[in-house]
GROMACS .gro file of C-alpha atoms in nm:
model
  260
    1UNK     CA    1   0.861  -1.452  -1.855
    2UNK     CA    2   0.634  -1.194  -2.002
    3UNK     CA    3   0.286  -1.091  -1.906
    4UNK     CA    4   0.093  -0.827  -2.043
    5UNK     CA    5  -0.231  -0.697  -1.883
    6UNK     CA    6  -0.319  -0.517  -2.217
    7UNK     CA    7  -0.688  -0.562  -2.323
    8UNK     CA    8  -0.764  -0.698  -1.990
    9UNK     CA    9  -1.170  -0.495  -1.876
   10UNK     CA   10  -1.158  -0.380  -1.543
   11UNK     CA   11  -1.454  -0.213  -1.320
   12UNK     CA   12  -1.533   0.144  -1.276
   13UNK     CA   13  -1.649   0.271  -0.942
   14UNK     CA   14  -1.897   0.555  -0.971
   15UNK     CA   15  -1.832   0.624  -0.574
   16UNK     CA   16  -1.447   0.661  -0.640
   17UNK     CA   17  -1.523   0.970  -0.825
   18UNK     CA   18  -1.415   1.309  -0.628
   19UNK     CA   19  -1.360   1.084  -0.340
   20UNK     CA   20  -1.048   1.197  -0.151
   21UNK     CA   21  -0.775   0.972  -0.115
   22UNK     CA   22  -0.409   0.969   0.049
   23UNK     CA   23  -0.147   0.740  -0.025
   24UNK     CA   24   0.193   0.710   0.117
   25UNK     CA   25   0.473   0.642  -0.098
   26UNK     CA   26   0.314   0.689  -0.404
   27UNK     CA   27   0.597   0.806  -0.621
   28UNK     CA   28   0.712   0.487  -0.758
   29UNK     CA   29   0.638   0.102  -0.759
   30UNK     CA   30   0.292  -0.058  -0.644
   31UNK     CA   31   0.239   0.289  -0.484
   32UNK     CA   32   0.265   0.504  -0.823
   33UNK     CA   33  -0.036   0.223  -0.964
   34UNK     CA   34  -0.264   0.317  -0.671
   35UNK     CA   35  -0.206   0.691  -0.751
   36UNK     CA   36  -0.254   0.592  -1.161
   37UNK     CA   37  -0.586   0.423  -1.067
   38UNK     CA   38  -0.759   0.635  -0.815
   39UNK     CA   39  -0.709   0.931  -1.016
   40UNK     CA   40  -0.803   0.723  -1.350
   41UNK     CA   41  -1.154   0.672  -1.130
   42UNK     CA   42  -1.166   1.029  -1.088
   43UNK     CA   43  -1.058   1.045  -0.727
   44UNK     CA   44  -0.899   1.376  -0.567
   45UNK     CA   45  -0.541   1.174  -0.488
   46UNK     CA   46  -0.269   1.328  -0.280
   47UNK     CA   47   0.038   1.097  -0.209
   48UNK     CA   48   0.360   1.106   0.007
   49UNK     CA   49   0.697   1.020  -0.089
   50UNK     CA   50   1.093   1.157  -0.042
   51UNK     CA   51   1.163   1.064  -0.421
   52UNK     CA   52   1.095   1.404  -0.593
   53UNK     CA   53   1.177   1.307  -0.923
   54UNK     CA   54   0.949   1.062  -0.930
   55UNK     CA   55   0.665   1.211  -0.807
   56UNK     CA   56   0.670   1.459  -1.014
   57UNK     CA   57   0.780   1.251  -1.346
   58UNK     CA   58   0.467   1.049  -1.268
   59UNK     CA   59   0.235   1.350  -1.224
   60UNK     CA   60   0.351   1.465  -1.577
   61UNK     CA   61   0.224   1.132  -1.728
   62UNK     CA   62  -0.139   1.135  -1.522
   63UNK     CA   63  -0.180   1.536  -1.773
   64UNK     CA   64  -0.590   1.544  -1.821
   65UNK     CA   65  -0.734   1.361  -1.527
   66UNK     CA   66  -1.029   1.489  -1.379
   67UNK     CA   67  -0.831   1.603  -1.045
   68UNK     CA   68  -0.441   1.610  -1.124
   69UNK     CA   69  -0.262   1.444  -0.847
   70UNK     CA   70  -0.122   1.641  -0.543
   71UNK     CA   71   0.258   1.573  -0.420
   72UNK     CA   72   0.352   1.639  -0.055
   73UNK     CA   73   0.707   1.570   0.027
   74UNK     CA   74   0.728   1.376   0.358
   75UNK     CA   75   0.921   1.111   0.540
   76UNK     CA   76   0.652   0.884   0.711
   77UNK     CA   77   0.932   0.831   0.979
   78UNK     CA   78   0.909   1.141   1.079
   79UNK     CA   79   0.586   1.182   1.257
   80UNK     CA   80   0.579   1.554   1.292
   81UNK     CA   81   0.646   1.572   0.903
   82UNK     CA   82   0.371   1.324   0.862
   83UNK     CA   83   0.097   1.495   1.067
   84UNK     CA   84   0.203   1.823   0.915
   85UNK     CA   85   0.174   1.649   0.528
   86UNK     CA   86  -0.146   1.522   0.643
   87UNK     CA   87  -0.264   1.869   0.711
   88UNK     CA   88  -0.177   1.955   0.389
   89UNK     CA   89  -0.355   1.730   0.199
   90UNK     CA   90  -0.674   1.764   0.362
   91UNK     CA   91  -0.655   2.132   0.277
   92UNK     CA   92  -0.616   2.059  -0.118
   93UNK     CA   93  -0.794   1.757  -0.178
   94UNK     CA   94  -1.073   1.773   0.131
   95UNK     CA   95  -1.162   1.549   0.400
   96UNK     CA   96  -0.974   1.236   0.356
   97UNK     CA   97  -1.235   0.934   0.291
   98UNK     CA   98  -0.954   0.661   0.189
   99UNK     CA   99  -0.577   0.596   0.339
  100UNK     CA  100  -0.375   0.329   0.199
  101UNK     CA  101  -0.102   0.281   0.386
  102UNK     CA  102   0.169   0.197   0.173
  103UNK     CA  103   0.495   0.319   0.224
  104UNK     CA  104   0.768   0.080   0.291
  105UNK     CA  105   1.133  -0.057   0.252
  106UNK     CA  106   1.207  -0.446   0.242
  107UNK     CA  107   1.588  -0.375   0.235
  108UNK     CA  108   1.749  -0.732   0.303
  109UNK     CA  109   1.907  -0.725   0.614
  110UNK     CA  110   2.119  -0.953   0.875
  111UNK     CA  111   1.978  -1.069   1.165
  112UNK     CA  112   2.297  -1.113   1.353
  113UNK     CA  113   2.426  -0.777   1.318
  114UNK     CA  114   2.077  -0.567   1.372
  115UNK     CA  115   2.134  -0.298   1.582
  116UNK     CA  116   1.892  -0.109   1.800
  117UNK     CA  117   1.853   0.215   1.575
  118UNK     CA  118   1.829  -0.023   1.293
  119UNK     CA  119   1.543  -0.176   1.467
  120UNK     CA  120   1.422   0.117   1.521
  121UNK     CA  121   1.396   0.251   1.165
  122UNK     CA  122   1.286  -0.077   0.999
  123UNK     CA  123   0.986  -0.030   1.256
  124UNK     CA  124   0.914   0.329   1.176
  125UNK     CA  125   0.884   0.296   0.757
  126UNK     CA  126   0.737  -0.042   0.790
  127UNK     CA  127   0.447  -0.011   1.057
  128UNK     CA  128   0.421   0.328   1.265
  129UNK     CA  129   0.339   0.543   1.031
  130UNK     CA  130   0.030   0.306   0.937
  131UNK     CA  131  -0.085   0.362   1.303
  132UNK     CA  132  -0.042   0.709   1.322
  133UNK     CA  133  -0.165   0.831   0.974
  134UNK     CA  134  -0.424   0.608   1.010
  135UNK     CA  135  -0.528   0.793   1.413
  136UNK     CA  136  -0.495   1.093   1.166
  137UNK     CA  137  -0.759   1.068   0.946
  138UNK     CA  138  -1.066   0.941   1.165
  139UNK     CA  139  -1.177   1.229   1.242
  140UNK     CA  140  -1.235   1.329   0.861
  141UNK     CA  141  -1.414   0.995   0.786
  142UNK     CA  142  -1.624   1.029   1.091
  143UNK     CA  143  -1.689   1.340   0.916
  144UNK     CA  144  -1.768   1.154   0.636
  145UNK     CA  145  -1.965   0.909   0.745
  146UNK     CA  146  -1.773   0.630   0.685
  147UNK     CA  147  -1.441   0.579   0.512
  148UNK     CA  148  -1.144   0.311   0.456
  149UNK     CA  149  -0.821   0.261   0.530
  150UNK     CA  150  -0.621  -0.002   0.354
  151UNK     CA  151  -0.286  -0.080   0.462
  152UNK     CA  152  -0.004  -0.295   0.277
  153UNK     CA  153   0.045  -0.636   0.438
  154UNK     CA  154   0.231  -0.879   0.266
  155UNK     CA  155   0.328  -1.286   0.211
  156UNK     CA  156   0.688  -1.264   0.253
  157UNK     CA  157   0.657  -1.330   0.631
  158UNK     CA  158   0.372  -1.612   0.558
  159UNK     CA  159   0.624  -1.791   0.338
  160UNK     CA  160   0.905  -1.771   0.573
  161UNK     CA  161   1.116  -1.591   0.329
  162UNK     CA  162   1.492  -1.528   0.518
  163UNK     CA  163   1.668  -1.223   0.466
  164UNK     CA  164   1.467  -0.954   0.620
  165UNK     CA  165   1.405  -1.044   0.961
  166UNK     CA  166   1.305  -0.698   1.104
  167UNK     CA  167   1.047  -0.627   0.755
  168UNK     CA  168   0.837  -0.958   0.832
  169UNK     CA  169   0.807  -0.858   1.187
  170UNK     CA  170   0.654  -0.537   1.113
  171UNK     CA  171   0.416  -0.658   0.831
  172UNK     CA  172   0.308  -0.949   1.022
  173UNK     CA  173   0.233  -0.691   1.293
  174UNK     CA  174  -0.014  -0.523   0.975
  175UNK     CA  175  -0.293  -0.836   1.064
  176UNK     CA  176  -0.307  -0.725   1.417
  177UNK     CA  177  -0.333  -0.375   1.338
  178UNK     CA  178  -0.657  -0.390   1.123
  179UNK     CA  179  -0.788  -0.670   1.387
  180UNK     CA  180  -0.690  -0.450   1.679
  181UNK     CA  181  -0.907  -0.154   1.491
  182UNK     CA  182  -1.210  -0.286   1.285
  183UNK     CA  183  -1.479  -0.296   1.592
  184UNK     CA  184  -1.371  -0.013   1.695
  185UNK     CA  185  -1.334   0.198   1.380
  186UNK     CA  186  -1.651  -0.002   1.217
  187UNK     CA  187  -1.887   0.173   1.474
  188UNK     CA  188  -1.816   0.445   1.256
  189UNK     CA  189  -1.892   0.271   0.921
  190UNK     CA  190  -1.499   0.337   0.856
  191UNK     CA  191  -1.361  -0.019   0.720
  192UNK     CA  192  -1.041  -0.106   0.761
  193UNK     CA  193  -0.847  -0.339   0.569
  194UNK     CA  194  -0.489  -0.528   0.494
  195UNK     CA  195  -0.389  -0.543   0.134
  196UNK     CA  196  -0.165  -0.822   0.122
  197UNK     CA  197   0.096  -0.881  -0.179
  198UNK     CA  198   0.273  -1.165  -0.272
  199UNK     CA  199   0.595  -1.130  -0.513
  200UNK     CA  200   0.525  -0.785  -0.735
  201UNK     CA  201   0.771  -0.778  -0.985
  202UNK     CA  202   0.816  -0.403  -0.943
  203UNK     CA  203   1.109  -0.249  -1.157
  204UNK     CA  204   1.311  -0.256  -0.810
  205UNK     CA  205   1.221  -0.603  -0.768
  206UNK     CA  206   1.359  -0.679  -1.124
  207UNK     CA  207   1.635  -0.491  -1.075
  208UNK     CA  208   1.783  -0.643  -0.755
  209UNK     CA  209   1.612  -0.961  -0.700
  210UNK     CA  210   1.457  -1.178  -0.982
  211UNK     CA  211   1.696  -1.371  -1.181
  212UNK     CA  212   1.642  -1.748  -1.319
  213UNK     CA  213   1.618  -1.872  -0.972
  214UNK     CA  214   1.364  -1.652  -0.926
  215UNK     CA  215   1.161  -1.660  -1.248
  216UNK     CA  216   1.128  -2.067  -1.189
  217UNK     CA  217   1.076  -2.027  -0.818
  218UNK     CA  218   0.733  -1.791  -0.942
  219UNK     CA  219   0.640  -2.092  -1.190
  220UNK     CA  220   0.634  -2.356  -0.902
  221UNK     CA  221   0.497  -2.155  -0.632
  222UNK     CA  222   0.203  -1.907  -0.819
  223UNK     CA  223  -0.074  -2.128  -0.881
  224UNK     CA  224  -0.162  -1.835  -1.158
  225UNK     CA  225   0.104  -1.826  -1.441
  226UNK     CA  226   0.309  -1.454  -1.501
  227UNK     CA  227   0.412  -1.208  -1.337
  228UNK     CA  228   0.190  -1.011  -1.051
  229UNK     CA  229   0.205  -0.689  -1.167
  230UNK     CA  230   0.180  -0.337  -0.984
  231UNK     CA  231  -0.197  -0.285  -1.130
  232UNK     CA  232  -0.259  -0.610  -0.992
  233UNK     CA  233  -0.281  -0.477  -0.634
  234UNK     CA  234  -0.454  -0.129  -0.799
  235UNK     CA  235  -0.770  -0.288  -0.875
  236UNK     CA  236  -0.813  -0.442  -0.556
  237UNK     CA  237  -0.760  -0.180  -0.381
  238UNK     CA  238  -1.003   0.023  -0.591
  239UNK     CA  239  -1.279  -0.200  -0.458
  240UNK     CA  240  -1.201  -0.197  -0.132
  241UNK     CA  241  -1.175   0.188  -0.147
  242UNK     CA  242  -1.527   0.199  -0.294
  243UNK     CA  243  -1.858   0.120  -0.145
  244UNK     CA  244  -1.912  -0.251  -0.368
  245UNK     CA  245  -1.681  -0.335  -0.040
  246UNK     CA  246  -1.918  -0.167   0.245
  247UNK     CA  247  -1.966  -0.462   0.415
  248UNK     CA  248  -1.577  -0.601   0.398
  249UNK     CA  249  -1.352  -0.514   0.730
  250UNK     CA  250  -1.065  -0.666   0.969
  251UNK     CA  251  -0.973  -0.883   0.673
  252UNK     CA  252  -0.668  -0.989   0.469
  253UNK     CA  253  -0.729  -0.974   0.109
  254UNK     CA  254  -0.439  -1.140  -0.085
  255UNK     CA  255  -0.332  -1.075  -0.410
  256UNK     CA  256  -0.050  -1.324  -0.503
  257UNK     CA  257  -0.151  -1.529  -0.786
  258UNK     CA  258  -0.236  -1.834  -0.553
  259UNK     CA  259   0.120  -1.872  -0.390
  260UNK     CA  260   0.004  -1.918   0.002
   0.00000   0.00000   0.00000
């Protein structure tokens, strides 16, 4: 199954431009788009990650933006690393007015044999750090006036998916998060947001996961045909980054070609 996005007109957001924006785990995958795009819109983009090659093998291909793309090398489960890395940011790219959450791993796992520090772990890359980077960064878009933080949700625990018990715990617990914060944050005018993917057929994805099964499970499931595609999640992220999407908080905005 192929599906090209070439030719395809997307929006440009005047209020994206020098607008500061943090990403975590933005070296690769649907995180490397968001960096690609904000920095395409002429955002000042600074992004976390522990792969170092490519971070930087990604920075080399984004040569002639506007703001060249900062790389901070953190592990989100590390909270002392990620407050530090926060710091860091803020002092090359400014005030941070948008935080997308986005670090994760959905490593399959079995639920029978889970351990406690496995628990553990799966909790602190898959939801933690989106509470504490987000507690991070409200003082800046206070600052501000206003900002948004978008963090990545996603279907797999909607559809029931087995396999990795422990990953649709924690994004499930992503819904709650933004509920638990959006009247409290949107005194502020700071929005707050889940980003919710369905199946992005990220080279990792591809690599370990979709086979034939797969490919025909996508044709009866997506209501759109093809596959959803990194950029896919970019663009709406974009909007809900800029201020076309000042009125839009505690929501789930899903981007899985019609599959729940």
């Amino acid at each position: 199954m192929t599906d090209s996005l070439a030719g395809t007109l997307t929006a440009r957001y005047p209020s994206l431009a020098d607008r500061a924006a943090l990403i975590t785990g933005g070296a690769t995958g649907i995180g490397a788009s968001f960096v690609e795009q904000f920095a395409r819109q002429g955002a000042r983009v600074a992004f976390f990650d522990i792969d170092d090659a490519g971070a930087h093998a990604l920075i080399a291909g984004l040569a002639g933006m506007a703001h060249a793309p900062v790389y901070q090398r953190c592990d989100v489960t590390d909270l002392d690393a990620l407050q530090s890395a926060i710091a860091a940011a803020r002092a090359q790219i400014g005030p941070i007015g948008v935080l997308i959450n986005n670090a994760a791993n959905d490593a399959r796992h079995d639920f029978g044999e889970t351990t406690a520090a496995e628990f553990e772990r799966n909790i602190a890359v898959n939801l933690r750090h989106q509470y504490f980077a987000t507690q991070a960064v409200i003082e800046d878009m206070r600052t501000l006036g206003g900002g948004s933080v978008i963090c990545l949700g996603s279907t797999g625990w909607m559809i029931k998916n087995a396999g990795y018990p422990m990953y649709a715990m924690a994004k499930s617990a992503i819904r709650g998060l933004v509920n638990g914060l959006a009247r409290e944050l949107g005194h502020d005018r700071i929005r707050i947001n889940a980003l919710v993917p369905g199946w992005v057929i990220t080279e990792k994805q591809r690599r370990l996961w979709l086979d034939e099964e797969g490919e025909a499970q996508i044709r009866r499931s997506q209501c759109l045909p093809g596959h959803l595609q990194t950029e896919d999640l970019a663009r709406m992220a974009l909007f809900l980054a800029a201020d076309d999407s000042r009125m839009c908080t505690g929501q789930d905005f899903i981007v899985d070609g019609g599959w729940v």
